[in-house]
């Protein structure tokens, strides 16, 4: 029960980080590109390292134990790439205008006056909120599953996902605010878009927990690894570099991997 509550709490924390991005957008006139470049790179480093070094092999160990050596290895690889295919399909279905991983800066949205009716800006913010809600759903399942199995692992993944949700909050709140002049509405939409992560956790618990044997766990965990590697390579790293700080992006990746490696060593 303690693990269950912690897993849900971590998922809630990660999802609601979109609200942090929303608040930051209201109190800054320019985007701190150096911070975002480093932070997104760090998040990618954490997610890639933990997926390839820890989660993949835990999934493989479970599946080999349940299905035998050869079949276990094949199913692990299939589930890993299956996770990638799932998140790629979700990305494909999101309209480009509303893609939360299209880099947006605060100053790009502040060329007009807040409150001037702009249907295009409002549409962009609304689409982005919807896109984030859809996109964060499998991330919620990933955080919840990892935390349920290993709280230390769950904390690291929740922190990485929370970091990458901050610019998503900016991407929602800024266009909505400048289209409506209403900070409360912009924050509310940004905040609600992050709630899909804990919703994903609840559904994972209700739908998957009754069937969570060793085989199901291995498949789910391998899929989670695939999802997180895809998010890192397709979204976090390109976004980090597009903020104009290419070297900081790589430094962030290395730092994220090092911190994750150290934390795993300390809790062996």
XYZ file of C-alpha atoms in Angstrom:
268
model
C 0.000 0.000 0.000
C 2.882 2.383 0.809
C 4.448 1.689 -2.590
C 1.080 2.202 -4.248
C 0.553 5.616 -2.648
C 4.127 6.664 -3.431
C 3.764 5.564 -7.061
C 0.563 7.559 -7.466
C 2.041 10.593 -5.659
C 5.113 10.616 -7.911
C 2.945 10.374 -11.022
C 0.808 13.277 -9.791
C 3.929 15.354 -9.098
C 5.344 14.676 -12.584
C 2.086 15.536 -14.328
C 1.422 18.762 -12.434
C 4.847 20.158 -13.350
C 3.046 21.651 -16.363
C 1.619 24.107 -13.818
C 5.168 25.147 -12.867
C 5.847 26.011 -16.498
C 2.638 27.998 -16.612
C 3.584 30.044 -13.545
C 7.115 30.668 -14.889
C 5.637 31.988 -18.136
C 3.608 34.636 -16.291
C 6.570 36.014 -14.350
C 9.232 36.121 -17.063
C 9.497 38.286 -20.162
C 12.097 36.080 -21.845
C 12.771 32.355 -21.942
C 15.825 31.109 -20.036
C 17.113 29.044 -22.958
C 20.302 27.987 -21.168
C 18.338 26.521 -18.265
C 15.828 24.734 -20.516
C 18.558 23.376 -22.796
C 20.491 21.961 -19.843
C 17.367 20.719 -18.032
C 15.895 18.940 -21.062
C 19.274 17.346 -21.824
C 19.534 16.231 -18.181
C 16.041 14.727 -18.353
C 16.942 12.841 -21.549
C 20.155 11.516 -19.971
C 18.275 10.194 -16.941
C 15.599 8.521 -19.059
C 17.967 6.931 -21.587
C 20.350 5.594 -18.930
C 17.687 4.187 -16.645
C 15.790 2.639 -19.583
C 18.770 0.918 -21.200
C 20.759 -0.010 -18.080
C 18.064 -0.797 -15.524
C 14.498 -1.124 -16.814
C 15.220 -3.138 -19.984
C 17.241 -5.735 -18.089
C 14.730 -5.992 -15.249
C 12.045 -6.668 -17.875
C 14.285 -9.237 -19.589
C 15.028 -10.983 -16.299
C 11.300 -11.337 -15.539
C 10.432 -12.581 -19.026
C 13.313 -15.070 -19.195
C 12.254 -16.431 -15.813
C 8.615 -16.727 -16.935
C 9.012 -17.826 -20.568
C 12.441 -19.380 -20.829
C 15.709 -18.042 -22.216
C 15.040 -17.740 -25.957
C 11.383 -16.691 -25.860
C 12.031 -14.315 -22.952
C 14.700 -12.439 -24.908
C 12.512 -12.199 -28.016
C 9.480 -10.940 -26.090
C 11.590 -8.331 -24.259
C 12.870 -6.864 -27.526
C 9.394 -6.971 -29.098
C 7.837 -5.167 -26.121
C 10.649 -2.570 -26.106
C 10.049 -1.643 -29.741
C 6.299 -1.970 -29.201
C 6.551 0.860 -26.659
C 8.345 2.954 -29.263
C 5.666 2.250 -31.859
C 2.906 3.201 -29.413
C 4.383 6.610 -28.563
C 5.285 7.229 -32.232
C 1.645 6.630 -33.235
C 0.459 9.048 -30.535
C 2.890 11.677 -31.857
C 1.702 11.043 -35.404
C -1.927 11.701 -34.438
C -1.132 15.031 -32.735
C -1.591 18.040 -35.069
C 1.731 19.830 -35.686
C 0.260 23.169 -34.544
C -0.594 21.645 -31.191
C 2.501 19.524 -30.709
C 3.802 20.277 -27.206
C 7.348 19.535 -28.316
C 7.452 22.251 -30.949
C 9.734 24.760 -29.236
C 7.954 27.919 -28.122
C 9.437 30.875 -26.273
C 7.695 33.383 -24.048
C 8.942 36.321 -26.118
C 7.544 34.811 -29.341
C 4.054 35.093 -27.883
C 4.361 38.564 -26.400
C 4.498 40.613 -29.571
C 0.872 41.644 -29.180
C -1.143 42.845 -26.208
C -2.662 40.339 -23.777
C -6.401 40.074 -24.150
C -6.538 40.911 -27.845
C -8.850 38.302 -29.318
C -6.733 35.980 -31.438
C -8.507 32.754 -32.431
C -5.288 31.253 -33.810
C -3.411 31.716 -30.537
C -6.301 30.341 -28.514
C -6.578 27.373 -30.878
C -2.830 26.737 -30.554
C -3.006 26.734 -26.756
C -6.075 24.507 -26.669
C -4.616 22.026 -29.157
C -1.352 21.967 -27.219
C -3.195 21.244 -23.959
C -5.066 18.378 -25.627
C -1.854 17.070 -27.189
C -0.077 17.107 -23.820
C -2.997 15.309 -22.175
C -2.861 12.533 -24.806
C 0.925 12.387 -24.780
C 1.300 12.307 -21.001
C -1.029 9.345 -20.613
C 1.600 6.648 -21.384
C 4.156 8.669 -19.389
C 1.847 8.335 -16.384
C 1.724 4.575 -16.844
C 5.540 4.505 -17.138
C 6.118 6.500 -13.939
C 3.521 4.565 -11.975
C 4.784 1.139 -13.073
C 8.416 1.983 -12.361
C 7.644 3.463 -8.932
C 5.480 0.503 -7.979
C 8.306 -1.911 -8.749
C 11.180 0.201 -7.407
C 10.487 3.485 -5.531
C 14.056 4.756 -6.126
C 13.660 4.208 -9.846
C 10.228 5.857 -9.739
C 11.615 9.002 -8.084
C 14.277 9.393 -10.787
C 11.790 8.899 -13.625
C 9.213 11.221 -12.044
C 11.859 13.949 -11.686
C 12.963 13.540 -15.317
C 9.394 13.678 -16.624
C 8.577 16.656 -14.376
C 11.526 18.589 -15.872
C 10.356 17.956 -19.402
C 6.774 18.930 -18.487
C 7.841 22.465 -17.504
C 8.282 23.791 -21.085
C 5.049 22.002 -22.016
C 3.262 24.143 -19.423
C 4.738 27.255 -21.047
C 3.582 26.035 -24.464
C -0.030 25.835 -23.222
C -0.348 28.860 -20.983
C 1.359 31.574 -23.031
C -0.809 31.429 -26.176
C -4.006 31.055 -24.115
C -3.073 34.043 -21.930
C -2.270 36.292 -24.872
C -5.457 35.260 -26.656
C -7.718 35.858 -23.643
C -5.800 38.067 -21.185
C -6.932 35.651 -18.478
C -4.073 34.190 -16.416
C -6.431 31.961 -14.429
C -7.819 30.368 -17.572
C -4.319 29.853 -19.005
C -3.049 28.294 -15.766
C -6.151 26.113 -15.421
C -5.783 24.706 -18.938
C -2.074 24.070 -18.414
C -2.696 22.482 -15.003
C -5.481 20.226 -16.288
C -3.400 19.004 -19.233
C -0.935 17.494 -16.749
C -3.644 15.547 -14.931
C -3.647 12.897 -17.651
C -0.514 11.402 -16.055
C -2.177 10.476 -12.743
C -5.248 9.390 -14.773
C -2.915 7.053 -16.686
C -1.645 5.734 -13.352
C -5.179 5.065 -12.074
C -6.172 3.240 -15.259
C -2.932 1.230 -15.169
C -3.803 0.175 -11.645
C -7.448 -0.665 -12.385
C -6.893 -2.432 -15.721
C -3.465 -4.018 -15.381
C -2.980 -4.828 -11.701
C -5.433 -7.769 -11.670
C -3.354 -9.405 -14.429
C 0.096 -8.336 -13.213
C 2.019 -11.598 -13.190
C 5.714 -11.880 -14.062
C 5.074 -12.050 -17.815
C 2.764 -9.029 -17.842
C 5.197 -7.066 -15.688
C 8.114 -7.847 -18.027
C 6.177 -6.825 -21.140
C 4.947 -3.624 -19.498
C 8.382 -2.705 -18.169
C 10.092 -3.320 -21.531
C 7.415 -1.192 -23.212
C 8.045 1.587 -20.670
C 11.765 1.498 -21.546
C 10.916 1.857 -25.240
C 8.543 4.762 -24.561
C 11.144 6.665 -22.549
C 13.979 6.129 -25.041
C 11.738 7.317 -27.884
C 10.633 10.419 -25.941
C 14.278 11.249 -25.196
C 15.557 10.819 -28.760
C 12.566 12.233 -30.622
C 11.544 15.069 -28.329
C 13.811 15.993 -25.436
C 17.171 16.083 -27.226
C 15.938 17.916 -30.355
C 14.004 20.413 -28.187
C 17.050 20.923 -25.986
C 19.241 21.719 -29.002
C 16.606 23.955 -30.634
C 16.772 26.235 -27.613
C 20.143 27.244 -29.055
C 22.542 25.722 -26.542
C 23.907 22.611 -28.298
C 26.854 21.971 -25.952
C 24.729 22.555 -22.840
C 22.305 19.962 -24.164
C 25.022 17.299 -24.298
C 26.460 18.355 -20.935
C 22.949 17.914 -19.536
C 22.691 14.416 -21.034
C 26.022 13.350 -19.527
C 25.115 14.888 -16.148
C 21.733 13.125 -16.185
C 23.353 9.773 -16.946
C 26.002 10.307 -14.245
C 23.459 11.249 -11.586
C 21.270 8.280 -12.505
C 24.267 5.904 -12.472
C 25.369 7.202 -9.068
C 21.895 6.883 -7.583
C 21.613 3.280 -8.815
C 25.047 2.439 -7.363
C 24.138 3.943 -3.999
C 20.989 1.841 -3.747
C 22.364 -1.529 -4.904
